[in-house]
Every structure is written in C-alpha cells, then in structure tokens.
Amino acid sequence: QVQLVESGGGLVKAGGSLRLSCLARSVFTHNTLGWYRQAPEKQRELVATMTTDGDTKYADSVKGRFTISRDNAKKTVYLQMNSLRPADTAVYYCYYHSRFEHGFWGQGLQVTVSS
C-alpha cells in the first residue's frame, strides 16, 4: 500500500551534481523519510534522513556535500548531491518509517559518478 516513487538518478562526472526526489504515497503524516545507498559488494548504509519536524541525520562521508530537504504538504523528500565522487556510485533507495509502521523502501535509483 505504501509507495515510494523515486526520480532523479543518472550518470554524472566527478564534481557534478544530482538531485533525487521521492514522493511518499499512503504514509502517515508524521514520519521519517530519507535515503540509503548500496554499492556493489557492500552493505546498505544510511545517507541522510529527515523527520517531519526537521531533525536530520547524515553519513559522515556526505556531510557538507549532500543536503536533505522535504515538503511535508507534498510528502516529498529531496536529496541534493553536490561535489559527487566516484565513491558515491551506488543504488540509492528512498526510505520511510513512522511510529506505527515498519520501514519501507523504494525500488532504487542508480547513481553513477565517473572519474
């Protein structure tokens, strides 16, 4: 029933930028939305999350380069990714959970950063 509709992935050169978007359908009003990523042969890791009230968490590796934001009325979360590096190459997954629902995942977006 929950749907996380992602957009904005692609191929960019090192130093470039991308903006990811995720529309969260059929979710509770108060929630946590954000992004995880998984590179080949590596574990999935938190990139950034943000609560309805504005509390944020970032991976140390992306602080100062990535910015998470959200539009609560649209139930959409964004990830602005600047100064991209080849190490950022991964499948990026939109993530949702609330106090009353377990976590849900989007289908994943490929982000590839060339050297």
PDB file of C-alpha atoms in Angstrom:
ATOM      1  CA  GLN A   1       0.000   0.000   0.000  1.00  0.00           C
ATOM      2  CA  VAL A   2       2.829   2.383   0.804  1.00  0.00           C
ATOM      3  CA  GLN A   3       4.508   3.586  -2.384  1.00  0.00           C
ATOM      4  CA  LEU A   4       7.790   5.453  -2.656  1.00  0.00           C
ATOM      5  CA  VAL A   5       8.170   6.942  -6.122  1.00  0.00           C
ATOM      6  CA  GLU A   6      11.754   7.922  -6.857  1.00  0.00           C
ATOM      7  CA  SER A   7      13.244  10.061  -9.602  1.00  0.00           C
ATOM      8  CA  GLY A   8      16.464  11.856 -10.466  1.00  0.00           C
ATOM      9  CA  GLY A   9      19.191   9.240 -10.748  1.00  0.00           C
ATOM     10  CA  GLY A  10      21.685   9.082 -13.563  1.00  0.00           C
ATOM     11  CA  LEU A  11      25.273   9.338 -14.731  1.00  0.00           C
ATOM     12  CA  VAL A  12      27.434  12.343 -13.880  1.00  0.00           C
ATOM     13  CA  LYS A  13      31.096  13.266 -13.909  1.00  0.00           C
ATOM     14  CA  ALA A  14      33.095  13.684 -10.727  1.00  0.00           C
ATOM     15  CA  GLY A  15      32.423  17.097  -9.240  1.00  0.00           C
ATOM     16  CA  GLY A  16      28.945  17.244 -10.699  1.00  0.00           C
ATOM     17  CA  SER A  17      25.537  17.355  -9.040  1.00  0.00           C
ATOM     18  CA  LEU A  18      22.296  15.413  -8.979  1.00  0.00           C
ATOM     19  CA  ARG A  19      19.004  15.911  -7.189  1.00  0.00           C
ATOM     20  CA  LEU A  20      16.940  12.913  -6.112  1.00  0.00           C
ATOM     21  CA  SER A  21      13.229  13.116  -5.313  1.00  0.00           C
ATOM     22  CA  CYS A  22      10.906  10.681  -3.586  1.00  0.00           C
ATOM     23  CA  LEU A  23       7.131  11.016  -3.371  1.00  0.00           C
ATOM     24  CA  ALA A  24       5.710   9.037  -0.448  1.00  0.00           C
ATOM     25  CA  ARG A  25       2.176   7.794  -1.059  1.00  0.00           C
ATOM     26  CA  SER A  26      -0.208   6.409   1.565  1.00  0.00           C
ATOM     27  CA  VAL A  27       2.014   7.210   4.545  1.00  0.00           C
ATOM     28  CA  PHE A  28       1.361   8.630   7.996  1.00  0.00           C
ATOM     29  CA  THR A  29       1.653  12.393   8.284  1.00  0.00           C
ATOM     30  CA  HIS A  30       4.399  12.278  10.913  1.00  0.00           C
ATOM     31  CA  ASN A  31       7.291  10.191   9.719  1.00  0.00           C
ATOM     32  CA  THR A  32      10.918   9.811   8.806  1.00  0.00           C
ATOM     33  CA  LEU A  33      11.891   9.990   5.137  1.00  0.00           C
ATOM     34  CA  GLY A  34      15.317   9.730   3.628  1.00  0.00           C
ATOM     35  CA  TRP A  35      17.872   7.900   1.568  1.00  0.00           C
ATOM     36  CA  TYR A  36      20.095   4.867   1.907  1.00  0.00           C
ATOM     37  CA  ARG A  37      22.551   3.567  -0.655  1.00  0.00           C
ATOM     38  CA  GLN A  38      24.219   0.300  -1.528  1.00  0.00           C
ATOM     39  CA  ALA A  39      27.317  -0.090  -3.661  1.00  0.00           C
ATOM     40  CA  PRO A  40      28.241  -3.422  -5.276  1.00  0.00           C
ATOM     41  CA  GLU A  41      29.535  -5.942  -2.735  1.00  0.00           C
ATOM     42  CA  LYS A  42      28.935  -3.518   0.125  1.00  0.00           C
ATOM     43  CA  GLN A  43      26.329  -3.184   2.860  1.00  0.00           C
ATOM     44  CA  ARG A  44      23.450  -0.768   2.593  1.00  0.00           C
ATOM     45  CA  GLU A  45      24.192   2.422   4.517  1.00  0.00           C
ATOM     46  CA  LEU A  46      22.316   5.478   5.674  1.00  0.00           C
ATOM     47  CA  VAL A  47      22.936   8.569   3.568  1.00  0.00           C
ATOM     48  CA  ALA A  48      20.529  11.083   5.099  1.00  0.00           C
ATOM     49  CA  THR A  49      17.153  11.107   6.838  1.00  0.00           C
ATOM     50  CA  MET A  50      14.786  13.819   7.968  1.00  0.00           C
ATOM     51  CA  THR A  51      11.747  13.780  10.237  1.00  0.00           C
ATOM     52  CA  THR A  52       8.548  15.727   9.719  1.00  0.00           C
ATOM     53  CA  ASP A  53       9.736  18.181  12.379  1.00  0.00           C
ATOM     54  CA  GLY A  54      13.082  18.762  10.683  1.00  0.00           C
ATOM     55  CA  ASP A  55      15.547  16.580  12.587  1.00  0.00           C
ATOM     56  CA  THR A  56      18.270  15.334  10.239  1.00  0.00           C
ATOM     57  CA  LYS A  57      20.955  12.673  10.179  1.00  0.00           C
ATOM     58  CA  TYR A  58      23.813  12.432   7.682  1.00  0.00           C
ATOM     59  CA  ALA A  59      26.518   9.938   6.968  1.00  0.00           C
ATOM     60  CA  ASP A  60      29.912  11.422   7.760  1.00  0.00           C
ATOM     61  CA  SER A  61      31.027  10.776   4.193  1.00  0.00           C
ATOM     62  CA  VAL A  62      28.398  13.124   2.725  1.00  0.00           C
ATOM     63  CA  LYS A  63      28.310  15.957   5.268  1.00  0.00           C
ATOM     64  CA  GLY A  64      28.948  19.273   3.580  1.00  0.00           C
ATOM     65  CA  ARG A  65      28.197  17.849   0.134  1.00  0.00           C
ATOM     66  CA  PHE A  66      24.653  16.465   0.339  1.00  0.00           C
ATOM     67  CA  THR A  67      21.586  18.271   1.647  1.00  0.00           C
ATOM     68  CA  ILE A  68      18.297  16.610   2.529  1.00  0.00           C
ATOM     69  CA  SER A  69      15.051  18.559   2.486  1.00  0.00           C
ATOM     70  CA  ARG A  70      11.354  17.818   2.408  1.00  0.00           C
ATOM     71  CA  ASP A  71       7.991  19.303   1.589  1.00  0.00           C
ATOM     72  CA  ASN A  72       5.573  17.976   4.174  1.00  0.00           C
ATOM     73  CA  ALA A  73       2.478  19.116   2.277  1.00  0.00           C
ATOM     74  CA  LYS A  74       3.617  17.198  -0.808  1.00  0.00           C
ATOM     75  CA  LYS A  75       5.023  14.307   1.239  1.00  0.00           C
ATOM     76  CA  THR A  76       8.158  14.515  -0.859  1.00  0.00           C
ATOM     77  CA  VAL A  77      11.778  14.251   0.235  1.00  0.00           C
ATOM     78  CA  TYR A  78      14.749  15.517  -1.779  1.00  0.00           C
ATOM     79  CA  LEU A  79      18.456  14.853  -1.745  1.00  0.00           C
ATOM     80  CA  GLN A  80      20.684  17.479  -3.331  1.00  0.00           C
ATOM     81  CA  MET A  81      24.042  15.878  -4.076  1.00  0.00           C
ATOM     82  CA  ASN A  82      26.936  18.201  -4.907  1.00  0.00           C
ATOM     83  CA  SER A  83      30.649  17.603  -5.432  1.00  0.00           C
ATOM     84  CA  LEU A  84      29.957  13.998  -6.351  1.00  0.00           C
ATOM     85  CA  ARG A  85      32.774  11.472  -6.177  1.00  0.00           C
ATOM     86  CA  PRO A  86      33.204   8.041  -7.762  1.00  0.00           C
ATOM     87  CA  ALA A  87      32.789   6.578  -4.253  1.00  0.00           C
ATOM     88  CA  ASP A  88      29.212   7.884  -4.280  1.00  0.00           C
ATOM     89  CA  THR A  89      28.356   5.416  -7.045  1.00  0.00           C
ATOM     90  CA  ALA A  90      25.589   3.174  -5.722  1.00  0.00           C
ATOM     91  CA  VAL A  91      21.929   2.320  -5.902  1.00  0.00           C
ATOM     92  CA  TYR A  92      20.069   4.894  -3.835  1.00  0.00           C
ATOM     93  CA  TYR A  93      16.900   3.805  -2.032  1.00  0.00           C
ATOM     94  CA  CYS A  94      14.202   6.078  -0.684  1.00  0.00           C
ATOM     95  CA  TYR A  95      13.226   5.090   2.868  1.00  0.00           C
ATOM     96  CA  TYR A  96      10.154   5.647   5.027  1.00  0.00           C
ATOM     97  CA  HIS A  97       9.011   4.714   8.506  1.00  0.00           C
ATOM     98  CA  SER A  98       6.632   6.093  11.092  1.00  0.00           C
ATOM     99  CA  ARG A  99       5.809   5.425  14.722  1.00  0.00           C
ATOM    100  CA  PHE A 100       3.106   2.983  13.625  1.00  0.00           C
ATOM    101  CA  GLU A 101       4.627   1.374  10.515  1.00  0.00           C
ATOM    102  CA  HIS A 102       7.809  -0.539   9.861  1.00  0.00           C
ATOM    103  CA  GLY A 103      10.285   0.598   7.259  1.00  0.00           C
ATOM    104  CA  PHE A 104       9.572   0.674   3.528  1.00  0.00           C
ATOM    105  CA  TRP A 105      11.918   1.006   0.576  1.00  0.00           C
ATOM    106  CA  GLY A 106      11.719   2.451  -2.888  1.00  0.00           C
ATOM    107  CA  GLN A 107      12.788   0.396  -5.874  1.00  0.00           C
ATOM    108  CA  GLY A 108      16.190   2.076  -6.059  1.00  0.00           C
ATOM    109  CA  LEU A 109      17.868   4.603  -8.350  1.00  0.00           C
ATOM    110  CA  GLN A 110      21.242   4.055  -9.966  1.00  0.00           C
ATOM    111  CA  VAL A 111      23.695   6.896  -9.400  1.00  0.00           C
ATOM    112  CA  THR A 112      26.976   6.551 -11.266  1.00  0.00           C
ATOM    113  CA  VAL A 113      29.827   9.033 -10.894  1.00  0.00           C
ATOM    114  CA  SER A 114      32.621   8.714 -13.437  1.00  0.00           C
ATOM    115  CA  SER A 115      36.259   9.578 -12.755  1.00  0.00           C
TER     116      SER A 115
END
